[in-house]
Amino acid sequence: MKVDHIELKLPAKPEYILVVRLTTSAIATRAGFGVDEIEDIKVAVAEAGNAIINQGMEMECLNFMYEIEGNTGLRIHITVSCPQDKPFSQPDVVQNELSLYIIESLMDEVSTQVSDGRLLGVTMYKKFGG
Amino acid sequence: MEGVKGMDIQYRFQESENTWMVRLIGEVDIYNAPQLKDSLLNLLNERQGNIILDCRELKYIDSTGLGVLISALKKAKEFNGSIKITNLKPYIYKIFSITGLDKIFTIEVQGA
């Protein structure tokens, strides 16, 4: 299966989530999704960024890897780079649960990567015509 | 009119209805949600009224924005106030619906 890869690396700061939304919309459009699906994907990817940033830990950057999988769907991996030796404050658990609930409602598949209570990554998938 | 943070609010107090008429313009996200929270709570501290939130020019709101609206509703309910959301675009209403907030807020959707 032909897969097109696109990568985006941004400072893990709230002011860059706007860039994530715009880029995700453009990629979902390029992939061939409809208007409603593009909105779902945009919201879900931005919420993943929110959930990671909201943890109050010292982070360097957010990485977004998009994989347009032929004519089947779009897979997106969101990961964070952070210094492992830095402590982190208490995450906003309620806010993060809301983010993850929204993501699971909008996407067809969602998985999270958690280590020592830290959310370090989210992978999500939207199939065409799903 | 969306300001440097991508969001702006315009407001006036309607004495006859004891209600803040608030227009929310642009996109509310993790970056500017704290600014929105300060604005709404300051309004309710200034005058303990209801809020009608006109969202005809709201293009996007995320979970942090929803959290701000919940905080404002809690504040309003301390003095039996309410928050009504009007002219919400259908694709934004979807976020309220899937999070169950459509049962907490009174919402009018554009074109409904």
PDB file of C-alpha atoms in Angstrom:
ATOM      1  CA  MET A   1       0.000   0.000   0.000  1.00  0.00           C
ATOM      2  CA  LYS A   2       1.275   3.422  -0.921  1.00  0.00           C
ATOM      3  CA  VAL A   3       1.762   5.646   2.137  1.00  0.00           C
ATOM      4  CA  ASP A   4       2.569   9.355   2.009  1.00  0.00           C
ATOM      5  CA  HIS A   5       4.411  10.609   5.101  1.00  0.00           C
ATOM      6  CA  ILE A   6       4.287  14.178   6.397  1.00  0.00           C
ATOM      7  CA  GLU A   7       6.035  15.381   9.541  1.00  0.00           C
ATOM      8  CA  LEU A   8       5.537  18.526  11.578  1.00  0.00           C
ATOM      9  CA  LYS A   9       7.696  19.522  14.546  1.00  0.00           C
ATOM     10  CA  LEU A  10       6.700  22.489  16.698  1.00  0.00           C
ATOM     11  CA  PRO A  11       7.578  24.063  20.037  1.00  0.00           C
ATOM     12  CA  ALA A  12       5.333  22.516  22.703  1.00  0.00           C
ATOM     13  CA  LYS A  13       3.620  25.816  23.450  1.00  0.00           C
ATOM     14  CA  PRO A  14      -0.096  26.723  23.353  1.00  0.00           C
ATOM     15  CA  GLU A  15       0.448  29.436  20.741  1.00  0.00           C
ATOM     16  CA  TYR A  16       1.471  26.828  18.159  1.00  0.00           C
ATOM     17  CA  ILE A  17      -1.707  24.723  18.384  1.00  0.00           C
ATOM     18  CA  LEU A  18      -3.239  27.076  15.796  1.00  0.00           C
ATOM     19  CA  VAL A  19      -0.531  25.959  13.353  1.00  0.00           C
ATOM     20  CA  VAL A  20      -1.402  22.337  14.088  1.00  0.00           C
ATOM     21  CA  ARG A  21      -5.067  22.954  13.278  1.00  0.00           C
ATOM     22  CA  LEU A  22      -4.317  24.708  10.003  1.00  0.00           C
ATOM     23  CA  THR A  23      -1.774  22.095   8.896  1.00  0.00           C
ATOM     24  CA  THR A  24      -4.016  19.182   9.849  1.00  0.00           C
ATOM     25  CA  SER A  25      -6.926  20.668   7.902  1.00  0.00           C
ATOM     26  CA  ALA A  26      -4.722  21.057   4.847  1.00  0.00           C
ATOM     27  CA  ILE A  27      -3.414  17.481   5.051  1.00  0.00           C
ATOM     28  CA  ALA A  28      -6.888  16.007   5.606  1.00  0.00           C
ATOM     29  CA  THR A  29      -8.135  17.993   2.612  1.00  0.00           C
ATOM     30  CA  ARG A  30      -5.214  16.754   0.491  1.00  0.00           C
ATOM     31  CA  ALA A  31      -5.969  13.192   1.603  1.00  0.00           C
ATOM     32  CA  GLY A  32      -9.495  13.534   0.235  1.00  0.00           C
ATOM     33  CA  PHE A  33     -11.719  13.673   3.325  1.00  0.00           C
ATOM     34  CA  GLY A  34     -15.063  15.452   3.311  1.00  0.00           C
ATOM     35  CA  VAL A  35     -15.784  18.688   5.166  1.00  0.00           C
ATOM     36  CA  ASP A  36     -17.213  17.050   8.305  1.00  0.00           C
ATOM     37  CA  GLU A  37     -14.385  14.524   8.540  1.00  0.00           C
ATOM     38  CA  ILE A  38     -11.761  17.270   8.111  1.00  0.00           C
ATOM     39  CA  GLU A  39     -13.309  19.111  11.047  1.00  0.00           C
ATOM     40  CA  ASP A  40     -13.291  15.930  13.157  1.00  0.00           C
ATOM     41  CA  ILE A  41      -9.624  15.235  12.396  1.00  0.00           C
ATOM     42  CA  LYS A  42      -8.595  18.838  13.041  1.00  0.00           C
ATOM     43  CA  VAL A  43     -10.358  18.904  16.415  1.00  0.00           C
ATOM     44  CA  ALA A  44      -8.967  15.502  17.448  1.00  0.00           C
ATOM     45  CA  VAL A  45      -5.341  16.327  16.592  1.00  0.00           C
ATOM     46  CA  ALA A  46      -5.512  19.696  18.373  1.00  0.00           C
ATOM     47  CA  GLU A  47      -7.004  18.004  21.455  1.00  0.00           C
ATOM     48  CA  ALA A  48      -4.114  15.541  21.512  1.00  0.00           C
ATOM     49  CA  GLY A  49      -1.714  18.487  21.535  1.00  0.00           C
ATOM     50  CA  ASN A  50      -3.751  20.093  24.318  1.00  0.00           C
ATOM     51  CA  ALA A  51      -3.697  16.923  26.408  1.00  0.00           C
ATOM     52  CA  ILE A  52       0.086  16.649  26.179  1.00  0.00           C
ATOM     53  CA  ILE A  53       0.766  20.344  26.812  1.00  0.00           C
ATOM     54  CA  ASN A  54      -1.670  20.429  29.761  1.00  0.00           C
ATOM     55  CA  GLN A  55       0.513  18.111  31.796  1.00  0.00           C
ATOM     56  CA  GLY A  56       2.692  20.930  33.025  1.00  0.00           C
ATOM     57  CA  MET A  57       5.897  19.123  32.322  1.00  0.00           C
ATOM     58  CA  GLU A  58       8.909  20.673  30.699  1.00  0.00           C
ATOM     59  CA  MET A  59       8.754  19.832  27.021  1.00  0.00           C
ATOM     60  CA  GLU A  60      10.881  20.651  24.055  1.00  0.00           C
ATOM     61  CA  CYS A  61       8.674  19.994  21.083  1.00  0.00           C
ATOM     62  CA  LEU A  62       5.582  18.263  19.777  1.00  0.00           C
ATOM     63  CA  ASN A  63       5.965  15.949  16.818  1.00  0.00           C
ATOM     64  CA  PHE A  64       3.115  15.204  14.438  1.00  0.00           C
ATOM     65  CA  MET A  65       3.544  12.439  11.903  1.00  0.00           C
ATOM     66  CA  TYR A  66       0.790  12.010   9.326  1.00  0.00           C
ATOM     67  CA  GLU A  67       0.493   8.885   7.171  1.00  0.00           C
ATOM     68  CA  ILE A  68      -1.956   8.994   4.294  1.00  0.00           C
ATOM     69  CA  GLU A  69      -2.553   5.296   3.692  1.00  0.00           C
ATOM     70  CA  GLY A  70      -3.463   4.843   0.030  1.00  0.00           C
ATOM     71  CA  ASN A  71      -7.218   4.946  -0.277  1.00  0.00           C
ATOM     72  CA  THR A  72      -7.941   3.517   3.196  1.00  0.00           C
ATOM     73  CA  GLY A  73      -7.383   6.349   5.673  1.00  0.00           C
ATOM     74  CA  LEU A  74      -5.170   8.741   7.621  1.00  0.00           C
ATOM     75  CA  ARG A  75      -3.057   7.716  10.611  1.00  0.00           C
ATOM     76  CA  ILE A  76      -1.556  10.393  12.871  1.00  0.00           C
ATOM     77  CA  HIS A  77       1.082   9.927  15.558  1.00  0.00           C
ATOM     78  CA  ILE A  78       1.501  12.747  18.081  1.00  0.00           C
ATOM     79  CA  THR A  79       4.520  12.487  20.374  1.00  0.00           C
ATOM     80  CA  VAL A  80       6.413  14.769  22.709  1.00  0.00           C
ATOM     81  CA  SER A  81      10.114  15.283  23.270  1.00  0.00           C
ATOM     82  CA  CYS A  82      10.982  16.148  26.846  1.00  0.00           C
ATOM     83  CA  PRO A  83      13.981  15.990  29.127  1.00  0.00           C
ATOM     84  CA  GLN A  84      13.474  12.844  31.202  1.00  0.00           C
ATOM     85  CA  ASP A  85      15.251  14.189  34.272  1.00  0.00           C
ATOM     86  CA  LYS A  86      12.897  17.141  34.719  1.00  0.00           C
ATOM     87  CA  PRO A  87      10.066  16.898  37.248  1.00  0.00           C
ATOM     88  CA  PHE A  88       6.537  17.733  36.154  1.00  0.00           C
ATOM     89  CA  SER A  89       3.653  19.236  38.067  1.00  0.00           C
ATOM     90  CA  GLN A  90       0.263  17.609  38.494  1.00  0.00           C
ATOM     91  CA  PRO A  91      -1.532  17.312  35.137  1.00  0.00           C
ATOM     92  CA  ASP A  92      -5.024  18.682  34.699  1.00  0.00           C
ATOM     93  CA  VAL A  93      -6.643  15.243  34.803  1.00  0.00           C
ATOM     94  CA  VAL A  94     -10.245  16.341  34.184  1.00  0.00           C
ATOM     95  CA  GLN A  95      -9.268  18.533  31.244  1.00  0.00           C
ATOM     96  CA  ASN A  96      -7.169  15.746  29.745  1.00  0.00           C
ATOM     97  CA  GLU A  97      -9.950  13.180  30.126  1.00  0.00           C
ATOM     98  CA  LEU A  98     -12.237  15.572  28.255  1.00  0.00           C
ATOM     99  CA  SER A  99      -9.665  15.872  25.460  1.00  0.00           C
ATOM    100  CA  LEU A 100      -9.241  12.113  25.156  1.00  0.00           C
ATOM    101  CA  TYR A 101     -13.012  11.574  25.246  1.00  0.00           C
ATOM    102  CA  ILE A 102     -13.430  14.021  22.353  1.00  0.00           C
ATOM    103  CA  ILE A 103     -10.664  12.302  20.366  1.00  0.00           C
ATOM    104  CA  GLU A 104     -12.201   8.855  20.882  1.00  0.00           C
ATOM    105  CA  SER A 105     -15.611  10.162  19.815  1.00  0.00           C
ATOM    106  CA  LEU A 106     -14.331  11.667  16.582  1.00  0.00           C
ATOM    107  CA  MET A 107     -11.769   9.133  15.357  1.00  0.00           C
ATOM    108  CA  ASP A 108     -12.089   5.469  14.365  1.00  0.00           C
ATOM    109  CA  GLU A 109      -9.065   4.196  16.329  1.00  0.00           C
ATOM    110  CA  VAL A 110      -7.171   5.811  19.211  1.00  0.00           C
ATOM    111  CA  SER A 111      -4.301   4.598  21.376  1.00  0.00           C
ATOM    112  CA  THR A 112      -2.187   6.405  23.949  1.00  0.00           C
ATOM    113  CA  GLN A 113       1.391   6.002  25.097  1.00  0.00           C
ATOM    114  CA  VAL A 114       1.747   6.618  28.830  1.00  0.00           C
ATOM    115  CA  SER A 115       4.886   6.308  30.951  1.00  0.00           C
ATOM    116  CA  ASP A 116       5.031   6.957  34.720  1.00  0.00           C
ATOM    117  CA  GLY A 117       1.704   8.762  34.505  1.00  0.00           C
ATOM    118  CA  ARG A 118       2.878  10.986  31.672  1.00  0.00           C
ATOM    119  CA  LEU A 119       0.987  11.059  28.404  1.00  0.00           C
ATOM    120  CA  LEU A 120       3.825  10.884  25.902  1.00  0.00           C
ATOM    121  CA  GLY A 121       1.924  10.104  22.740  1.00  0.00           C
ATOM    122  CA  VAL A 122      -1.402   9.627  21.000  1.00  0.00           C
ATOM    123  CA  THR A 123      -1.985   7.669  17.802  1.00  0.00           C
ATOM    124  CA  MET A 124      -5.260   8.038  15.946  1.00  0.00           C
ATOM    125  CA  TYR A 125      -6.754   6.783  12.724  1.00  0.00           C
ATOM    126  CA  LYS A 126      -9.599   7.944  10.517  1.00  0.00           C
ATOM    127  CA  LYS A 127     -10.733   5.780   7.645  1.00  0.00           C
ATOM    128  CA  PHE A 128     -12.142   7.207   4.458  1.00  0.00           C
ATOM    129  CA  GLY A 129     -15.920   7.204   4.434  1.00  0.00           C
ATOM    130  CA  GLY A 130     -15.971   6.064   8.060  1.00  0.00           C
TER     131      GLY A 130
ATOM    132  CA  MET B   1     -11.626  42.060  15.068  1.00  0.00           C
ATOM    133  CA  GLU B   2     -10.203  38.800  16.351  1.00  0.00           C
ATOM    134  CA  GLY B   3      -7.272  40.394  18.159  1.00  0.00           C
ATOM    135  CA  VAL B   4      -3.715  39.247  18.324  1.00  0.00           C
ATOM    136  CA  LYS B   5      -4.688  36.016  20.042  1.00  0.00           C
ATOM    137  CA  GLY B   6      -7.218  34.953  17.402  1.00  0.00           C
ATOM    138  CA  MET B   7     -10.203  35.697  19.617  1.00  0.00           C
ATOM    139  CA  ASP B   8     -12.124  38.749  20.704  1.00  0.00           C
ATOM    140  CA  ILE B   9     -15.172  39.427  22.812  1.00  0.00           C
ATOM    141  CA  GLN B  10     -17.605  42.331  22.727  1.00  0.00           C
ATOM    142  CA  TYR B  11     -20.083  42.899  25.538  1.00  0.00           C
ATOM    143  CA  ARG B  12     -22.743  45.175  26.939  1.00  0.00           C
ATOM    144  CA  PHE B  13     -25.007  44.884  29.941  1.00  0.00           C
ATOM    145  CA  GLN B  14     -28.729  44.892  29.248  1.00  0.00           C
ATOM    146  CA  GLU B  15     -30.321  46.345  32.364  1.00  0.00           C
ATOM    147  CA  SER B  16     -33.897  45.364  31.535  1.00  0.00           C
ATOM    148  CA  GLU B  17     -32.971  41.675  31.459  1.00  0.00           C
ATOM    149  CA  ASN B  18     -30.130  41.773  33.971  1.00  0.00           C
ATOM    150  CA  THR B  19     -28.036  40.063  31.316  1.00  0.00           C
ATOM    151  CA  TRP B  20     -24.591  40.426  29.816  1.00  0.00           C
ATOM    152  CA  MET B  21     -24.864  40.263  26.015  1.00  0.00           C
ATOM    153  CA  VAL B  22     -21.525  38.829  24.914  1.00  0.00           C
ATOM    154  CA  ARG B  23     -20.321  38.263  21.330  1.00  0.00           C
ATOM    155  CA  LEU B  24     -17.567  35.719  20.980  1.00  0.00           C
ATOM    156  CA  ILE B  25     -15.475  36.231  17.825  1.00  0.00           C
ATOM    157  CA  GLY B  26     -12.835  34.009  16.253  1.00  0.00           C
ATOM    158  CA  GLU B  27     -11.269  30.841  17.657  1.00  0.00           C
ATOM    159  CA  VAL B  28     -11.007  29.807  21.321  1.00  0.00           C
ATOM    160  CA  ASP B  29      -8.176  27.414  22.102  1.00  0.00           C
ATOM    161  CA  ILE B  30      -5.596  26.496  24.736  1.00  0.00           C
ATOM    162  CA  TYR B  31      -3.692  29.702  23.973  1.00  0.00           C
ATOM    163  CA  ASN B  32      -6.423  32.273  24.497  1.00  0.00           C
ATOM    164  CA  ALA B  33      -8.855  30.392  26.779  1.00  0.00           C
ATOM    165  CA  PRO B  34      -7.302  31.944  29.946  1.00  0.00           C
ATOM    166  CA  GLN B  35      -8.031  35.400  28.491  1.00  0.00           C
ATOM    167  CA  LEU B  36     -11.672  34.415  27.879  1.00  0.00           C
ATOM    168  CA  LYS B  37     -11.960  33.037  31.419  1.00  0.00           C
ATOM    169  CA  ASP B  38     -10.673  36.283  32.931  1.00  0.00           C
ATOM    170  CA  SER B  39     -13.061  38.328  30.789  1.00  0.00           C
ATOM    171  CA  LEU B  40     -16.203  36.326  31.620  1.00  0.00           C
ATOM    172  CA  LEU B  41     -15.444  36.080  35.343  1.00  0.00           C
ATOM    173  CA  ASN B  42     -14.666  39.813  35.477  1.00  0.00           C
ATOM    174  CA  LEU B  43     -18.036  40.577  33.892  1.00  0.00           C
ATOM    175  CA  LEU B  44     -19.845  38.429  36.453  1.00  0.00           C
ATOM    176  CA  ASN B  45     -17.904  40.083  39.270  1.00  0.00           C
ATOM    177  CA  GLU B  46     -18.852  43.511  37.946  1.00  0.00           C
ATOM    178  CA  ARG B  47     -22.555  42.715  37.592  1.00  0.00           C
ATOM    179  CA  GLN B  48     -24.116  39.504  38.856  1.00  0.00           C
ATOM    180  CA  GLY B  49     -26.345  38.874  35.860  1.00  0.00           C
ATOM    181  CA  ASN B  50     -27.020  36.183  33.310  1.00  0.00           C
ATOM    182  CA  ILE B  51     -24.951  35.772  30.152  1.00  0.00           C
ATOM    183  CA  ILE B  52     -26.209  35.363  26.609  1.00  0.00           C
ATOM    184  CA  LEU B  53     -23.275  34.276  24.486  1.00  0.00           C
ATOM    185  CA  ASP B  54     -23.742  35.106  20.791  1.00  0.00           C
ATOM    186  CA  CYS B  55     -21.545  32.643  18.865  1.00  0.00           C
ATOM    187  CA  ARG B  56     -22.435  33.595  15.283  1.00  0.00           C
ATOM    188  CA  GLU B  57     -18.793  34.616  14.708  1.00  0.00           C
ATOM    189  CA  LEU B  58     -17.241  31.806  16.729  1.00  0.00           C
ATOM    190  CA  LYS B  59     -15.300  29.554  14.354  1.00  0.00           C
ATOM    191  CA  TYR B  60     -13.746  27.052  16.752  1.00  0.00           C
ATOM    192  CA  ILE B  61     -13.681  26.113  20.415  1.00  0.00           C
ATOM    193  CA  ASP B  62     -11.666  23.340  22.046  1.00  0.00           C
ATOM    194  CA  SER B  63     -11.917  21.505  25.359  1.00  0.00           C
ATOM    195  CA  THR B  64     -10.103  24.271  27.226  1.00  0.00           C
ATOM    196  CA  GLY B  65     -12.698  26.731  25.912  1.00  0.00           C
ATOM    197  CA  LEU B  66     -15.478  24.409  27.064  1.00  0.00           C
ATOM    198  CA  GLY B  67     -13.793  24.319  30.476  1.00  0.00           C
ATOM    199  CA  VAL B  68     -13.935  28.115  30.597  1.00  0.00           C
ATOM    200  CA  LEU B  69     -17.659  28.116  29.840  1.00  0.00           C
ATOM    201  CA  ILE B  70     -18.220  25.563  32.623  1.00  0.00           C
ATOM    202  CA  SER B  71     -16.279  27.780  35.049  1.00  0.00           C
ATOM    203  CA  ALA B  72     -18.377  30.782  34.068  1.00  0.00           C
ATOM    204  CA  LEU B  73     -21.589  28.780  34.490  1.00  0.00           C
ATOM    205  CA  LYS B  74     -20.505  27.680  37.975  1.00  0.00           C
ATOM    206  CA  LYS B  75     -19.832  31.306  38.853  1.00  0.00           C
ATOM    207  CA  ALA B  76     -23.199  32.428  37.471  1.00  0.00           C
ATOM    208  CA  LYS B  77     -25.029  29.739  39.390  1.00  0.00           C
ATOM    209  CA  GLU B  78     -23.612  31.066  42.662  1.00  0.00           C
ATOM    210  CA  PHE B  79     -26.216  33.825  42.365  1.00  0.00           C
ATOM    211  CA  ASN B  80     -28.824  31.840  40.386  1.00  0.00           C
ATOM    212  CA  GLY B  81     -27.614  33.207  37.057  1.00  0.00           C
ATOM    213  CA  SER B  82     -27.588  31.315  33.767  1.00  0.00           C
ATOM    214  CA  ILE B  83     -25.641  31.125  30.526  1.00  0.00           C
ATOM    215  CA  LYS B  84     -27.405  30.771  27.193  1.00  0.00           C
ATOM    216  CA  ILE B  85     -25.436  30.036  24.021  1.00  0.00           C
ATOM    217  CA  THR B  86     -26.963  31.304  20.783  1.00  0.00           C
ATOM    218  CA  ASN B  87     -26.226  31.088  17.036  1.00  0.00           C
ATOM    219  CA  LEU B  88     -23.811  28.206  17.480  1.00  0.00           C
ATOM    220  CA  LYS B  89     -22.620  26.668  14.214  1.00  0.00           C
ATOM    221  CA  PRO B  90     -23.717  23.031  13.819  1.00  0.00           C
ATOM    222  CA  TYR B  91     -20.149  21.721  13.569  1.00  0.00           C
ATOM    223  CA  ILE B  92     -19.279  23.441  16.848  1.00  0.00           C
ATOM    224  CA  TYR B  93     -22.481  22.192  18.494  1.00  0.00           C
ATOM    225  CA  LYS B  94     -21.167  18.696  17.798  1.00  0.00           C
ATOM    226  CA  ILE B  95     -18.427  19.201  20.434  1.00  0.00           C
ATOM    227  CA  PHE B  96     -21.019  20.297  22.991  1.00  0.00           C
ATOM    228  CA  SER B  97     -23.132  17.285  22.105  1.00  0.00           C
ATOM    229  CA  ILE B  98     -20.460  14.595  22.360  1.00  0.00           C
ATOM    230  CA  THR B  99     -19.239  15.964  25.692  1.00  0.00           C
ATOM    231  CA  GLY B 100     -22.787  16.152  27.112  1.00  0.00           C
ATOM    232  CA  LEU B 101     -22.567  19.919  27.586  1.00  0.00           C
ATOM    233  CA  ASP B 102     -25.687  20.354  25.474  1.00  0.00           C
ATOM    234  CA  LYS B 103     -27.551  19.159  28.582  1.00  0.00           C
ATOM    235  CA  ILE B 104     -25.884  21.690  30.874  1.00  0.00           C
ATOM    236  CA  PHE B 105     -26.176  24.808  28.707  1.00  0.00           C
ATOM    237  CA  THR B 106     -29.220  26.174  26.932  1.00  0.00           C
ATOM    238  CA  ILE B 107     -28.083  26.202  23.295  1.00  0.00           C
ATOM    239  CA  GLU B 108     -29.572  27.590  20.104  1.00  0.00           C
ATOM    240  CA  VAL B 109     -27.949  26.335  16.917  1.00  0.00           C
ATOM    241  CA  GLN B 110     -27.761  28.417  13.719  1.00  0.00           C
ATOM    242  CA  GLY B 111     -30.402  27.384  11.221  1.00  0.00           C
ATOM    243  CA  ALA B 112     -32.050  24.905  13.596  1.00  0.00           C
TER     244      ALA B 112
END
